[in-house]
Coordinates of C-alpha atoms in Angstrom, one line a residue:
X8 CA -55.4 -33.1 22.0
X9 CA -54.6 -34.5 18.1
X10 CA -57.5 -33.5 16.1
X11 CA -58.8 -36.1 13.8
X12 CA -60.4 -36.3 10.4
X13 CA -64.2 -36.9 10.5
X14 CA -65.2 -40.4 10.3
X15 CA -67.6 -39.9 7.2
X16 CA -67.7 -42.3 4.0
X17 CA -66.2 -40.9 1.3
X18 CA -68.8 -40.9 -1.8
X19 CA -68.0 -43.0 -5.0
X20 CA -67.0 -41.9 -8.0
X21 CA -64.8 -39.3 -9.2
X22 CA -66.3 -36.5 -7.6
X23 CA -66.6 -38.1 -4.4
X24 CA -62.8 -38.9 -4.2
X25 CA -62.2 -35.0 -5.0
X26 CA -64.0 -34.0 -1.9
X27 CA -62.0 -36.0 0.5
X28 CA -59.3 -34.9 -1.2
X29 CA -60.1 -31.5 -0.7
X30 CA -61.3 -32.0 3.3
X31 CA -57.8 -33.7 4.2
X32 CA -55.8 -30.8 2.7
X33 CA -58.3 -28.8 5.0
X34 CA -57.8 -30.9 7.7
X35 CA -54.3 -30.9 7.3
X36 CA -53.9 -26.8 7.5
X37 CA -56.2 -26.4 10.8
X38 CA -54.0 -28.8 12.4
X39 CA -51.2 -26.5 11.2
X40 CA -52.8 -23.0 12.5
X41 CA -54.0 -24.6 15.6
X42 CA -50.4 -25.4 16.6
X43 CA -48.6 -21.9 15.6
X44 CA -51.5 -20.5 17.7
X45 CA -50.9 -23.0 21.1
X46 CA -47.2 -21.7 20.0
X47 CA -48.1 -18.3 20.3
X48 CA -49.8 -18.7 23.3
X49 CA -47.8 -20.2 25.9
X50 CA -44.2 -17.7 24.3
X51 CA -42.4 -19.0 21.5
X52 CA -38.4 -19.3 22.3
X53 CA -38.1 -17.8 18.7
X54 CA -36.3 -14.0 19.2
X55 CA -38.2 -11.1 18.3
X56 CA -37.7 -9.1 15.7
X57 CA -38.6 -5.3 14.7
X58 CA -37.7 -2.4 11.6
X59 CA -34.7 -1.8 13.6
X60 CA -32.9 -5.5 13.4
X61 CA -32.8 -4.7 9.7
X62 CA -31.4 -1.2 10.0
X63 CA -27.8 -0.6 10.2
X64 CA -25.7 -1.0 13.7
X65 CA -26.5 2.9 15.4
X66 CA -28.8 4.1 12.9
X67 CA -32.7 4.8 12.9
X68 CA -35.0 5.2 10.8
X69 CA -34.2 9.5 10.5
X70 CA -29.9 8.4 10.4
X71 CA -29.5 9.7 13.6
X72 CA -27.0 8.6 16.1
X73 CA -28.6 6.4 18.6
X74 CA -29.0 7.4 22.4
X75 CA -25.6 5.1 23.5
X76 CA -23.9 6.2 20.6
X77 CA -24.7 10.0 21.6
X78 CA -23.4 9.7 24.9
X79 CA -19.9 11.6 26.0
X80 CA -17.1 9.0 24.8
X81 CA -15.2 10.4 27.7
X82 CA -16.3 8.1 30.4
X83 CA -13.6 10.2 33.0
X84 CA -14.5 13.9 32.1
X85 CA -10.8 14.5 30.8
X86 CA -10.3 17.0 28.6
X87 CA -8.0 15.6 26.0
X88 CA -6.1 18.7 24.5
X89 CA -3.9 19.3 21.5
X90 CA -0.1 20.8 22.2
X91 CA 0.0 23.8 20.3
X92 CA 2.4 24.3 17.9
X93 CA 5.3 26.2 18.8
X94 CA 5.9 29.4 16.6
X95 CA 2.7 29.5 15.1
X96 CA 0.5 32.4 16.2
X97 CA -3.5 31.8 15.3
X98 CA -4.9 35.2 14.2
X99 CA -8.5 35.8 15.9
X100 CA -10.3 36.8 12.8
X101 CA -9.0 38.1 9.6
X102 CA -10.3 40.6 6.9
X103 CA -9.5 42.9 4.0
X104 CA -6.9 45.0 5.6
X105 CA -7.8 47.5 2.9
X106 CA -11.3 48.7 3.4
X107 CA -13.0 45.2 4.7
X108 CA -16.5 45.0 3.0
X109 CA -17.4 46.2 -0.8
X110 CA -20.9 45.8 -0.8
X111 CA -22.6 45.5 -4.8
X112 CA -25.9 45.9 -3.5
X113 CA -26.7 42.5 -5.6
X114 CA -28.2 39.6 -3.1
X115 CA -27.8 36.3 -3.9
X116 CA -30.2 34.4 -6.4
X117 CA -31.0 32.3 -3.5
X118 CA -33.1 32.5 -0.8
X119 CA -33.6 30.3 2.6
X120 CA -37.0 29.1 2.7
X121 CA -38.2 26.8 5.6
X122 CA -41.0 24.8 3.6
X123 CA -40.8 22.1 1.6
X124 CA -40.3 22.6 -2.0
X125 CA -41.6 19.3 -2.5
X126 CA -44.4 19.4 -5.5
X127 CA -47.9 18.3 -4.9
X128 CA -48.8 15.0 -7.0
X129 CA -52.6 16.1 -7.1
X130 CA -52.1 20.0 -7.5
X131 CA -49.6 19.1 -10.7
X132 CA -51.9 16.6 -11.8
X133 CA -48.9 13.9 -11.4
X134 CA -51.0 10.9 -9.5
X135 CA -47.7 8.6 -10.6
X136 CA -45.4 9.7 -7.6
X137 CA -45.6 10.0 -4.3
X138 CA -43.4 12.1 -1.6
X139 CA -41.7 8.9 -0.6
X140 CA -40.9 8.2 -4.2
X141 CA -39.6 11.7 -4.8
X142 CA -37.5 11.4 -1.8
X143 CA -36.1 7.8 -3.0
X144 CA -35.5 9.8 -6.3
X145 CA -33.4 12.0 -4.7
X146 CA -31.7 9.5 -2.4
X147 CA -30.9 7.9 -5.5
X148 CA -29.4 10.7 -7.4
X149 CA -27.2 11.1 -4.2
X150 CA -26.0 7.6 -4.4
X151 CA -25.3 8.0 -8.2
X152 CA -23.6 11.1 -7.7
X153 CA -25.4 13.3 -10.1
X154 CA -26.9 15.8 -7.7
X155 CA -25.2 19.2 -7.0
X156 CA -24.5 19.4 -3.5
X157 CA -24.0 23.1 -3.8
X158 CA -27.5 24.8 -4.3
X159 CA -30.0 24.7 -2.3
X160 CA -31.8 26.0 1.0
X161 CA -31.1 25.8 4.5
X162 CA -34.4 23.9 6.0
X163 CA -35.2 23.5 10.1
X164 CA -34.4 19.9 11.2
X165 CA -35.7 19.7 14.9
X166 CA -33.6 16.2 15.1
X167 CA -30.6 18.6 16.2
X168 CA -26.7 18.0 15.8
X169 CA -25.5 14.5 16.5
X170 CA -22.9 15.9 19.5
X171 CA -22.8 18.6 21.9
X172 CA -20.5 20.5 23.6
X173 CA -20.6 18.3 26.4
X174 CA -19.6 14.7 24.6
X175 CA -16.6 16.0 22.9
X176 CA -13.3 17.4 24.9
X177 CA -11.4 18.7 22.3
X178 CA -13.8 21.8 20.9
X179 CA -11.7 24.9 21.1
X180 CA -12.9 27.2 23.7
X181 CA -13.5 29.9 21.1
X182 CA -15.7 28.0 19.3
X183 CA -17.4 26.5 22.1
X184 CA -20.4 28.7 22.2
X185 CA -22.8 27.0 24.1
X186 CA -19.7 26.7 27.1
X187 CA -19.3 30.5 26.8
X188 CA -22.9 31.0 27.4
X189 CA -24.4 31.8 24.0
X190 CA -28.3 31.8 25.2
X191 CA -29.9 30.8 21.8
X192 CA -29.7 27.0 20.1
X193 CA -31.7 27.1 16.8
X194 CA -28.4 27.6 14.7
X195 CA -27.3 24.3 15.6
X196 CA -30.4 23.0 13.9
X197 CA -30.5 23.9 10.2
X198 CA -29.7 21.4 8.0
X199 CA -28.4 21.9 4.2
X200 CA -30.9 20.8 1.6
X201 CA -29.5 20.5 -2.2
X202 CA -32.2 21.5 -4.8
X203 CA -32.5 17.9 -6.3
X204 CA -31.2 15.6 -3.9
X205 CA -30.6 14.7 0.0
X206 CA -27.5 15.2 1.1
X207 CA -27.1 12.3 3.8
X208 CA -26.8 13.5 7.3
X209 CA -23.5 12.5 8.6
X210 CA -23.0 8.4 9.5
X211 CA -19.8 8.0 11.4
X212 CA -19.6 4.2 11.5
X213 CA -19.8 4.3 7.1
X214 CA -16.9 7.4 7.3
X215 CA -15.0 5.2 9.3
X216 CA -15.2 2.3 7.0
X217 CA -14.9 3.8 3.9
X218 CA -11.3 5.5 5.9
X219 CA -10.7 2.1 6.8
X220 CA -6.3 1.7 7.5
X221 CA -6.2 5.4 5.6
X222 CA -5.4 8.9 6.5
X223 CA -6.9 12.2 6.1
X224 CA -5.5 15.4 7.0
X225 CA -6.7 18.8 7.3
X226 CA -3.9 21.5 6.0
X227 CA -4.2 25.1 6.4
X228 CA -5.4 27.6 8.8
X229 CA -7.4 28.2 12.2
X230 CA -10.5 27.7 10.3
X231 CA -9.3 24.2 9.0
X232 CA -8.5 23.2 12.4
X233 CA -12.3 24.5 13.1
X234 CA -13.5 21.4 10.3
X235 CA -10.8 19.0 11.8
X236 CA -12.8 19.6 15.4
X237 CA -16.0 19.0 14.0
X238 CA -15.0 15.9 12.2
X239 CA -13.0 14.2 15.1
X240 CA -16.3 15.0 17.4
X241 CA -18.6 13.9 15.0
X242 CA -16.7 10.8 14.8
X243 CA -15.8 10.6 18.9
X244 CA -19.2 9.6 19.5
X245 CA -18.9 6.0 18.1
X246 CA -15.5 5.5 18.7
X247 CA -12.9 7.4 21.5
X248 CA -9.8 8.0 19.3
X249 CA -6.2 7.8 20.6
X250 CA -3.9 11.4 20.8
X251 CA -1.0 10.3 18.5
X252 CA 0.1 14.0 17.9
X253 CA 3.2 16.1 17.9
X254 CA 4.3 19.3 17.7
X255 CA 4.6 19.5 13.9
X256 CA 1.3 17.6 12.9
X257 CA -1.8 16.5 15.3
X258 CA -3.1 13.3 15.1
X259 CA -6.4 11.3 15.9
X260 CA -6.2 7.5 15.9
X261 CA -9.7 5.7 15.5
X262 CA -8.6 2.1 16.4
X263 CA -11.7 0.5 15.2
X264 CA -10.4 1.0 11.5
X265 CA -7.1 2.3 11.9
X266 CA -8.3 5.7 10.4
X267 CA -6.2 8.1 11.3
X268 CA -7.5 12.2 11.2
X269 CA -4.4 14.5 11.1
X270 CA -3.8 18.2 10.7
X271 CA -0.7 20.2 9.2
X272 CA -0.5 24.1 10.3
X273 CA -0.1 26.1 6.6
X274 CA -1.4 29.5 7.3
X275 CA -0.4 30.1 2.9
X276 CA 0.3 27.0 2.0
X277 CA 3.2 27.9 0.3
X278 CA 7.0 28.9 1.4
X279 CA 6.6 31.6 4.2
X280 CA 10.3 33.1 5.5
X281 CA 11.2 36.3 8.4
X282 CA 14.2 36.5 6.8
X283 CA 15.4 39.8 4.6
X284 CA 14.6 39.5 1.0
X285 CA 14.8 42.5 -1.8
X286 CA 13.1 45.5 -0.6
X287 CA 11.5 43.6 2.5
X288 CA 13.1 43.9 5.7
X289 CA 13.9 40.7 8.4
X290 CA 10.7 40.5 10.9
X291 CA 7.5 40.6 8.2
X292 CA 6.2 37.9 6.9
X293 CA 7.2 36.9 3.1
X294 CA 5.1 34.5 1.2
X295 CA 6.9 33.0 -1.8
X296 CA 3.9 32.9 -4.0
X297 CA 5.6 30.1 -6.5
X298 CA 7.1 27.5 -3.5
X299 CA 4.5 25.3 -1.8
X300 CA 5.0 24.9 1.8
X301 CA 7.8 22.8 2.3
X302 CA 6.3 21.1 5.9
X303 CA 3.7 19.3 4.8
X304 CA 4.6 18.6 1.1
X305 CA 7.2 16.6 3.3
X306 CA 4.2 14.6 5.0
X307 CA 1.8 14.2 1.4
X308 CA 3.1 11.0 0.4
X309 CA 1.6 9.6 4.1
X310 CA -2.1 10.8 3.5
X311 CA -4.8 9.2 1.5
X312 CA -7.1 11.9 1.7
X313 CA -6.0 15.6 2.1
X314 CA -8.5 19.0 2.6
X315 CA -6.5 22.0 1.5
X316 CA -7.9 26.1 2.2
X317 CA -6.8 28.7 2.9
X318 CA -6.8 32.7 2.1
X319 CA -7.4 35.0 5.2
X320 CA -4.4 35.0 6.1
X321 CA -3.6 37.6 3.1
X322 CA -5.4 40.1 4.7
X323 CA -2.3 40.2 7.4
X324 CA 0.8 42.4 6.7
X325 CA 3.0 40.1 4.5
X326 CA 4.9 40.6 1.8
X327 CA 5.1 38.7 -1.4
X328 CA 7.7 37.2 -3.2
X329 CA 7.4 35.6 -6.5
X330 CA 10.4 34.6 -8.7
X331 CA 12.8 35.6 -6.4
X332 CA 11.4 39.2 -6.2
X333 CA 9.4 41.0 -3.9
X334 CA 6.4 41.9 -6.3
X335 CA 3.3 43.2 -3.8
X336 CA 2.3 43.2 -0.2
X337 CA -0.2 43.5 2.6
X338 CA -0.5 46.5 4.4
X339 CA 3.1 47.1 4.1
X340 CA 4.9 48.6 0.3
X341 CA 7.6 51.2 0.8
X342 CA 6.6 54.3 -1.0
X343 CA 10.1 54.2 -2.8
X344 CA 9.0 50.9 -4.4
X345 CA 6.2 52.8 -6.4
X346 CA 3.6 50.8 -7.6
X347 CA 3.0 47.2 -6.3
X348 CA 2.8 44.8 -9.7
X349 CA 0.8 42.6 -7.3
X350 CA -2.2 42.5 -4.6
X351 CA -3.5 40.4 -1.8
X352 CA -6.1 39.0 -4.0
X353 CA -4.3 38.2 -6.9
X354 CA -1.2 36.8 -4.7
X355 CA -4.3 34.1 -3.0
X356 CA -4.6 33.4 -6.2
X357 CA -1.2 32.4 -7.7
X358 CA -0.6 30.6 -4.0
X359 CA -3.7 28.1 -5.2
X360 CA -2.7 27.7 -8.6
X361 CA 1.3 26.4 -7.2
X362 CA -0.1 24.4 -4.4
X363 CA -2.5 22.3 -6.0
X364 CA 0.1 21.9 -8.9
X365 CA 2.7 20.7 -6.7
X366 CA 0.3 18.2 -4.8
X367 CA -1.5 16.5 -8.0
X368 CA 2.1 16.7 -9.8
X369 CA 4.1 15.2 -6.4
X370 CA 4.2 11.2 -8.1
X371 CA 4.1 10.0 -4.5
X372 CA 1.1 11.0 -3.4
X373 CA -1.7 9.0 -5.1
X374 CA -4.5 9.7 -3.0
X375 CA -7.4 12.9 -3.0
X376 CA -7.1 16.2 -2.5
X377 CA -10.4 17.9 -1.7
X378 CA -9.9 21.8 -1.8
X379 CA -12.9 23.7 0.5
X380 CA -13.7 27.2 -0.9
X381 CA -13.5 30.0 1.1
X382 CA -15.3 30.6 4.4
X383 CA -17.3 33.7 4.2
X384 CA -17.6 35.7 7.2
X385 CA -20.5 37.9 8.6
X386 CA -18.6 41.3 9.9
X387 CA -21.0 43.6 9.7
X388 CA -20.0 47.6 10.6
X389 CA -16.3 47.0 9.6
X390 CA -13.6 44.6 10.1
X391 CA -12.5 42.5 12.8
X392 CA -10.7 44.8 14.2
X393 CA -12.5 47.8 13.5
X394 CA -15.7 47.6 15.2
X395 CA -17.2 44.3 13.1
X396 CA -20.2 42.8 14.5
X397 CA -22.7 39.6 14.0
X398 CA -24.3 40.4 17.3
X399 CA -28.1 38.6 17.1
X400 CA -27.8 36.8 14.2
X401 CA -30.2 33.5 15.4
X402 CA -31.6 32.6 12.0
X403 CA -30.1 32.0 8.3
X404 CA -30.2 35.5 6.4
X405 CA -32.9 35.4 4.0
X406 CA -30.7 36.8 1.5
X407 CA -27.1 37.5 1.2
X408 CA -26.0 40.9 0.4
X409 CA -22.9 40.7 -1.6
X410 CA -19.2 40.9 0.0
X411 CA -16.7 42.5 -2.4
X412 CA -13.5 40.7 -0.6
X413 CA -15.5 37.4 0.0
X414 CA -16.1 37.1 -4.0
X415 CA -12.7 39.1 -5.3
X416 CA -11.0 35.9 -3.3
X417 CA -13.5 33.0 -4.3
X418 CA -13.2 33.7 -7.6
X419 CA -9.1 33.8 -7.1
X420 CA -9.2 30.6 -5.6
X421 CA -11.5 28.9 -8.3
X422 CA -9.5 30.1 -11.0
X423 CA -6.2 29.2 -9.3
X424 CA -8.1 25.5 -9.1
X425 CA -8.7 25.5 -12.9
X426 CA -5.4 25.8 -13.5
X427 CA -3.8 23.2 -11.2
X428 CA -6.3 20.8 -12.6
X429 CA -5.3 21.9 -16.5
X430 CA -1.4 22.0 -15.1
X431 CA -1.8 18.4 -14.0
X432 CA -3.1 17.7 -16.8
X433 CA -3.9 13.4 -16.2
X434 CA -3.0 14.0 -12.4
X435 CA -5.5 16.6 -12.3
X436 CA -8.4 14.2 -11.6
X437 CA -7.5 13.7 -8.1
X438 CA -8.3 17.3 -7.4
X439 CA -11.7 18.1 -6.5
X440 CA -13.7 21.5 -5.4
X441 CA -16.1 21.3 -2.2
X442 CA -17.6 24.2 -3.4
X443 CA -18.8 25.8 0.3
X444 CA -18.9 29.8 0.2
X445 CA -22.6 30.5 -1.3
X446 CA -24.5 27.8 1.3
X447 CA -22.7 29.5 4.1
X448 CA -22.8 32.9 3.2
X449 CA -26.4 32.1 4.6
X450 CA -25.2 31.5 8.2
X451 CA -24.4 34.6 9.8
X452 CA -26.3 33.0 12.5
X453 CA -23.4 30.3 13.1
X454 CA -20.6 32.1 14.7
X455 CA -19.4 32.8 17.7
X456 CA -19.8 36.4 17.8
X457 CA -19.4 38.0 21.4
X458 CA -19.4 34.4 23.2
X459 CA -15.9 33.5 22.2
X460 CA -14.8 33.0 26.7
X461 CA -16.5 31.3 29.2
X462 CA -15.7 34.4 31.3
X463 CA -19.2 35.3 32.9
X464 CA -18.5 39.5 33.3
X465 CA -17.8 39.5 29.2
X466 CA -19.4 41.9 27.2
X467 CA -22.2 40.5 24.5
X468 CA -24.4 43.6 24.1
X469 CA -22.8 46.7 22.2
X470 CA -22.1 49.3 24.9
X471 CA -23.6 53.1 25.9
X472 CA -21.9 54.4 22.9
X473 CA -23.2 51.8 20.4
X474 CA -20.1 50.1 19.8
X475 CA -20.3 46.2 19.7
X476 CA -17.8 44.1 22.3
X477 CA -15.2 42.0 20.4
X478 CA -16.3 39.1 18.0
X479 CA -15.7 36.8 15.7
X480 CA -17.4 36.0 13.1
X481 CA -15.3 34.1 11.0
X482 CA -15.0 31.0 12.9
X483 CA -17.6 28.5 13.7
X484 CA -19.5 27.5 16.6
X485 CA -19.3 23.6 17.5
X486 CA -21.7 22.2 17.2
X487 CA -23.2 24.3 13.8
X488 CA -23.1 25.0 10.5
X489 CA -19.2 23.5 9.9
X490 CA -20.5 20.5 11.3
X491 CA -22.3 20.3 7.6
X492 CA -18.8 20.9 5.4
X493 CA -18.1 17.4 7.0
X494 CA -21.6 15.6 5.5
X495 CA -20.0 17.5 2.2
X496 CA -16.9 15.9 2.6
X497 CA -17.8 12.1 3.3
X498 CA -20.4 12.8 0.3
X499 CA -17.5 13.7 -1.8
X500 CA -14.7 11.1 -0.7
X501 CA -17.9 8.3 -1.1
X502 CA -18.3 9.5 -4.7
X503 CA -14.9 9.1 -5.4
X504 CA -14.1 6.0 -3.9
X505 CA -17.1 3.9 -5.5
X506 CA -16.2 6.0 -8.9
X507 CA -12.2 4.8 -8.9
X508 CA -13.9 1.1 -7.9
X509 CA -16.1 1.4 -10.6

């Protein structure tokens, strides 16, 4: 029923004509609530809207992956495998093949805490800011690409990883721990924390974008094909990519954005030859410290994006070659020669410094190449192949005890990068440093140890005699702590593209 205005004589005057005035404007707005309440009442057509219709497509309010986007992009089952290549031989594990672990006694200036290091406004006296504010802080230093992603803590993040073992096929079964029965979980659940920032926990949808029609490839060893894993899973669960290997580089083709994630077997990356040279015989392995590797220098001009690392592999017998002469070697050196003018560490070295030369120098390859420091592995008792264990390790170590090997060949490798980058000189700037050995050097927890088979009769408990069964614990479990070089990497690659556009 319309409502109408009361039938009242307005007074005279000029006050008189400011009240009715005033009780038509009244009159008017009741008419107006009274009809966005009948509205209301019998269910407006108008759609509905919540906090998620203004968050990005598959995120929430935490940035996790939502339930459908979670779900096993293999709608069949079918394990989709990768051909291996053929001639190439994936070591196990690999360690100093000269005594394994020096130990300095000197931990590491961090520790692993699992409480907030967030200050207390009131307790500081700082009533200005509040946690939210501190946390939009940091978020913004991460945008702006100040913080240091490098320090920090390892925190608990009950959220968990964003895929499983069971919603992506193409996990190696050696790093499939969870499949081969590993009983605990809580590794998969520590996220990094850098001291003055957030690093972003990994959006697949904005890595794909930002990849958009571009390549990115993955060169090096067993443990870069453990990154390439992670990243392709972490990426499966929003969009099933197409198999468009071969035998001499695999390939994963995201057709939503024609991103394309690649990977180039370079166990040195540089030259590497059987045949007879100098003093070394036909059959060992010669690494010609000052050629890079020929195979995928030839592919370099084809990626937009390229992860380079490398190094255990100098702890297997090699010898090494460097200006045409055979100047030091890996548990191999004829007595004859006398002494060796070169080690394994200071050979990783030299291999750096002349493969990220080549790649900033190459002028057709314009893109970024990202070079991940070493990965530090957790033997603990000896080597790999000397009795080396990580057996119950569940948690992040509170504090790392120093490994000799582990910083002889970090420090190679970061001097070998300073001098590509000064070698390059202008070129230099598309080198960068993901800078991963002291964050992981907390996650002994994160390998696969004993449960590297499905096989149900294997041995995970160290026997009568106290030796531990055969482990590794060099690799990664998926999904785990490698799962977070990948957050690192679209962190970095972001920075750099919005940098170059700015």
């Amino acid at each position: 029923m319309p409502m109408s205005l009361p039938a009242r004589k307005a007074p005279a005057g000029g006050a008189g004509v400011r009240r009715w005035v005033v009780t038509i404007v009244v009159s008017v707005v009741a008419l107006v609530l009274t009809l966005v309440v009948i509205s209301l009442s019998v269910g407006s057509s108008l759609p509905r809207t919540s906090l998620q219709d203004y968050l990005p497509v598959g995120v929430t309010v935490l940035g996790k992956l939502s339930s459908s986007e979670r779900a096993d992009g293999n709608a069949n089952g079918t394990a989709i495998g990768e051909e291996p290549l053929q001639g190439v031989r994936e070591p196990l594990v690999e360690q100093n093949g000269q005594g394994g672990y020096l130990n300095s006694g000197q931990p590491s200036p961090l520790t692993r805490k699992i409480e907030s290091k967030e200050p207390d406004p009131v307790a500081s006296g700082d009533t200005t800011s509040t946690p939210d504010e501190d946390s939009s802080n940091e978020s913004q230093k991460a945008e702006q690409g100040t913080c240091d992603l490098y320090h920090g803590e390892w925190v608990l993040d009950s959220s968990g990883p964003l895929y499983t073992n069971n919603s992506c096929p193409i996990i190696t079964q050696m790093q499939n721990c969870q499949g081969n029965g590993r009983p605990d979980k809580e590794y998969e659940n520590w996220r990094w924390k850098p001291e003055q920032c957030i690093l972003p926990r990994f959006d697949a949808r904005k890595f794909l974008e930002l990849m958009r029609g571009k390549t990115l490839a993955f060169v090096g060893d067993s443990v870069a094909r453990n990154q390439m894993e992670s990243l392709v899973c972490l990426l499966w669960q929003v969009d099933v990519p197409q198999n468009r290997g071969n035998k001499r580089m695999h390939k994963w083709l995201f057709k939503s954005t024609s991103t394309t994630i690649a990977r180039v077997w370079s166990s040195w990356l540089v030259h590497r030859s059987t045949e007879a040279v100098g003093i070394a015989p036909k059959g060992i392995d010669k690494v010609f410290l000052d050629v890079p590797d020929e195979t995928f220098m030839e592919f370099l001009p084809r990626f937009d994006v390229i992860v380079l690392s490398s190094g255990h592999w100098f702890a297997k017998r090699s010898a090494y070659v460097l200006n045409g002469n055979v100047v030091g070697g890996q548990l191999w050196w004829p007595r004859q020669a006398g002494k060796m003018q070169m080690n394994n560490v200071d050979a990783f070295g030299v291999s750096v410094e002349t493969c990220l030369t080549a790649v900033a120098t190459n002028p057709n390859f314009t893109g970024l190449a990202i070079v991940r420091t070493w990965s530090p592995d957790h033997y603990e008792g000896g080597a790999w192949n000397t009795g080396g264990s990580c057996t119950g390790k569940v948690k992040p170590l509170d504090e790392v005890v120093r490994n000799g090997f582990t910083d002889a060949m970090y420090g190679k490798q970061v001097e070998g990068f300073r001098k590509a980058v000064k070698n390059a000189g202008q070129q230099g700037s598309q080198l960068k440093l993901m800078d991963i050995t002291e964050p992981f050097a907390f996650r002994a927890d994160g390998h696969p140890g004993p449960y590297r088979s499905p096989d149900p009769n294997k041995k995970t408990q160290r026997g009568p005699d106290g030796k531990p069964p055969p482990q590794d614990c060099l690799h990664w479990c998926m999904p785990g702590p490698v799962d977070t070089w990948n957050e690192m990497l679209l962190e970095t690659i972001r920075r750099e593209f919005e940098r170059e556009r700015g």
